[in-house]
Phi, psi and omega in degrees: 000141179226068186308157170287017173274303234245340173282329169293305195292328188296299164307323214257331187254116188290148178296174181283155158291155198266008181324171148275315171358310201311345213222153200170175182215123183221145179241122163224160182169227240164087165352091190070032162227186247191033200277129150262125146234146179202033190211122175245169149189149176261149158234197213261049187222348183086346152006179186188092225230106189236162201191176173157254187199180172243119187270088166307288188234184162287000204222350184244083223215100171280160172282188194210120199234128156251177171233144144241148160290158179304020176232014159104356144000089174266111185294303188193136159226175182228178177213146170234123199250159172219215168217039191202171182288138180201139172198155160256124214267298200211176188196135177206176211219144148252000187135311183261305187226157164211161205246127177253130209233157158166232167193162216206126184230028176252346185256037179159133192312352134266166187272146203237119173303117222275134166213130151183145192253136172238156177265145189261009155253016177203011168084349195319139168291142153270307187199180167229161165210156186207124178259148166233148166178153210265154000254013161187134151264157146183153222255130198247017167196156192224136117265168153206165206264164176290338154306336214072022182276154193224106220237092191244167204225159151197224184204142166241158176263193150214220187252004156212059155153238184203156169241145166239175197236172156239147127266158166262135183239161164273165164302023197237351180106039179235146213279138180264292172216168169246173183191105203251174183212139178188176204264334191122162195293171175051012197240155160273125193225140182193146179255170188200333177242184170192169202174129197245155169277166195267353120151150168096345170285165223225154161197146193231135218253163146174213181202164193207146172107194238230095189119261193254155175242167211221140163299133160234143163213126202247171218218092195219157190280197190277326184279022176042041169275108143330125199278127192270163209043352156284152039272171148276168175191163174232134166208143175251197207246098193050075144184187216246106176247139206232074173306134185242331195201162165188155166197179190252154186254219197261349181272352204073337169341096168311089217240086196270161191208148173173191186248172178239199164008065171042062150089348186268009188214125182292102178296088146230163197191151174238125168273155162258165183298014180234038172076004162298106196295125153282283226205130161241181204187114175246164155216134188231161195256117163261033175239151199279007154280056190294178205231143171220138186252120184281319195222171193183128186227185209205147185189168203231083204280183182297338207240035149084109145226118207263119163271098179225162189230147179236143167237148188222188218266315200249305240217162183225077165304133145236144224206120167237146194232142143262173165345319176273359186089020209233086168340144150242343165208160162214130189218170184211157179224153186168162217246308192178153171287131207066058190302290214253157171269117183324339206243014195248093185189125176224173174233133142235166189208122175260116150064196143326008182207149155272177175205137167230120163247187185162179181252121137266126147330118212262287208272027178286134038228019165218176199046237212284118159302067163263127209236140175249176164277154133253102178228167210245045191290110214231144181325137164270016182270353162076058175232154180099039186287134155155218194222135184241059182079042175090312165336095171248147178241114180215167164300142191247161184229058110002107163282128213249140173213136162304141189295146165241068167240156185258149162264170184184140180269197173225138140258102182244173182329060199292138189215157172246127205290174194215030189276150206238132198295160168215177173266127120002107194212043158293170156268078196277150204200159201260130157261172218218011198293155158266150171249148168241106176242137189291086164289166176247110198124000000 
């Protein structure tokens, strides 16, 4: 996720000192408990703002939103409970407030795409909101615009496949337009990243089709018009390419992170704004262990340098690009085997440091599913490489290929979506979780 927040901040916050102090590895969670995290955002004081859920019961999972300070802290968390499975996808900041995007099956008999806002100095709820339609939604990515407008992207389903949708919201939640896009009966169509230009145009990462699915990235104006020739697409030859996260560089440039050859290959690739494919890029394991990666996100430093961290089961990648598509470090981290939760990984860039959030597994690959957050704060120059209290950080040997996936556009369906409000009835409230952290250095 790439709010127009974390692109401001980037400029405005002089880098840091290069101590090992500076730097750690931390676990939080709670004796017999379940914490999933897999969403960051920064704001421009170096905050630190991480959030999903907590897995209680099989039938009970509240969100889960904390603050830290840059240096690993914690200031405040919350929970927002309900008497159902609710999570939180994404999350982003202006600074003042921040917004939480995901979906909720505790406020209304289907599951509902989830918005609620919080203040970022004392955690108080401002307000909730939940869109609904059968037989399910929910909103898998958040941005904001410099107006203060809130921009959420997901899928609803139907009754033989998916659509996905945008919404506009004002800050105050009340809905500007909806907007839907889709393939035709038995096909899948879902946005998963979003990201507003400086301006106003809004673009969205996913994927769309039948079988196998194809990367898209589509285009809209603020006033939710589809873009003429867009969306775009990568496709490849019978398997599954996926845009997942996407963001812009100062140039406006478009920079997408997702997977290839159905998860076995790390995906990015660059458009210019008026939709012009730059460059695509993979990176993959060319050994016979091989690694297959679920989700893979992105982030941007001031000086247009690309970050994405990918995750598998054993390994957390992380990877820098410059502008041009030219690795420049690849590095991985990891503990033990089956570390990690497959569907759990964000990125952010500060200053002098990156942040990893993610899941770890406490008792893996035997006893209890007792699962902590993780996050992670690491050079960005991927230095400070070694082993830390069983943590090891090294160089990874990722096989690198210039993208063969074909470009293209598409044409589906624009439409204005009909998902209809419901009320917000979480309950917000203080957890209690602890951190332990691991210096780095």
């Amino acid at each position: 996720m790439m709010p127009f927040v974390r692109e401001l901040m980037m400029a405005a916050v002089a880098s840091g000192g290069g101590g090992s102090s500076d730097y750690w590895i931390a676990t939080i969670g709670g004796a017999g408990t379940t914490l999933n995290l897999s969403c960051i955002a920064l704001d421009s004081a170096g905050n630190i703002y991480v959030a999903d859920r907590l897995k209680n019961t099989p039938t009970w999972s509240p969100i889960v939103l904390i603050k830290y300070s840059s240096s690993g802290d914690i200031q405040w968390q919350k929970r927002l409970s309900g008497n159902a499975e609710d999570s939180a996808l994404s999350i982003a900041t202006d600074g003042t407030s921040i917004y939480i995007t995901g979906y909720s099956r505790s406020i209304d008999t289907i599951q509902v795409a989830y918005l609620a806002k919080y203040s970022c100095s004392d955690g108080a709820l401002m307000w909730q909101i939940g869109r609904k339609i059968s037989p399910y939604a929910l909103f898998n990515n958040v941005a904001l615009a410099s107006t203060g407008d809130v921009y959420a992207v997901g899928n609803f389903g139907t009754n033989t496949g998916a659509i996905a949708f945008i919404m506009k919201f004002t800050s105050s939640g009340s809905l500007s337009w909806q907007k839907s896009l889709g393939s035709g009966s038995n096909n899948v169509t879902n946005f998963n990243g979003v990201v507003v230009g400086s301006d106003g145009s809004v673009y969205v990462s996913g994927l769309d089709g039948g079988g196998n699915y194809d990367l898209i990235l589509a285009k809209y104006s603020s006033a939710g018009a589809l873009q003429t020739g867009w969306p775009k697409t990568l496709v490849g030859s019978s398997t599954n390419d996926i845009g997942y996260d996407l963001a812009l560089d100062s140039s406006g440039n478009i920079y997408i992170a997702g997977i290839s050859n159905s998860s076995q290959k790390i995906l990015i690739t660059k458009y210019n704004s008026t939709g012009t494919h730059q460059w695509h890029r993979t990176l993959y394991d060319n050994t016979s262990n091989i690694l297959g990666f679920d989700i893979v996100k992105i982030a941007i430093d001031s000086n247009n340098n690309i970050y994405i961290a990918a995750i598998s089961s054993n390994h957390i990648i992380i990877a820098k690009y410059n502008s041009s598509g030219v690795v420049q470090w690849q590095r991985y981290l990891t503990k033990s085997i089956n570390n990690f939760n497959n569907s759990s990984v964000d990125i952010a860039v500060i200053g002098s440091a990156l942040y990893i959030v993610s899941t770890k597994k406490v008792n893996a690959p035997v006893g209890p599913a007792e699962e902590q957050g993780l996050l992670v704060r690491l050079p960005l120059d991927g230095t400070l490489t070694g082993t830390y209290d069983g943590w090891v950080y090294s160089a990874s040997t990722l096989t690198e290929q210039n993208g063969i996936l074909t470009v293209g556009t598409r044409t589906l369906t624009a439409a204005t979506s009909t998902l209809l409000a419901t009320i917000g009835t979480l309950t917000s409230e203080n957890s209690s979780f602890t951190i332990a952290k691991t210096p780095v250095g």
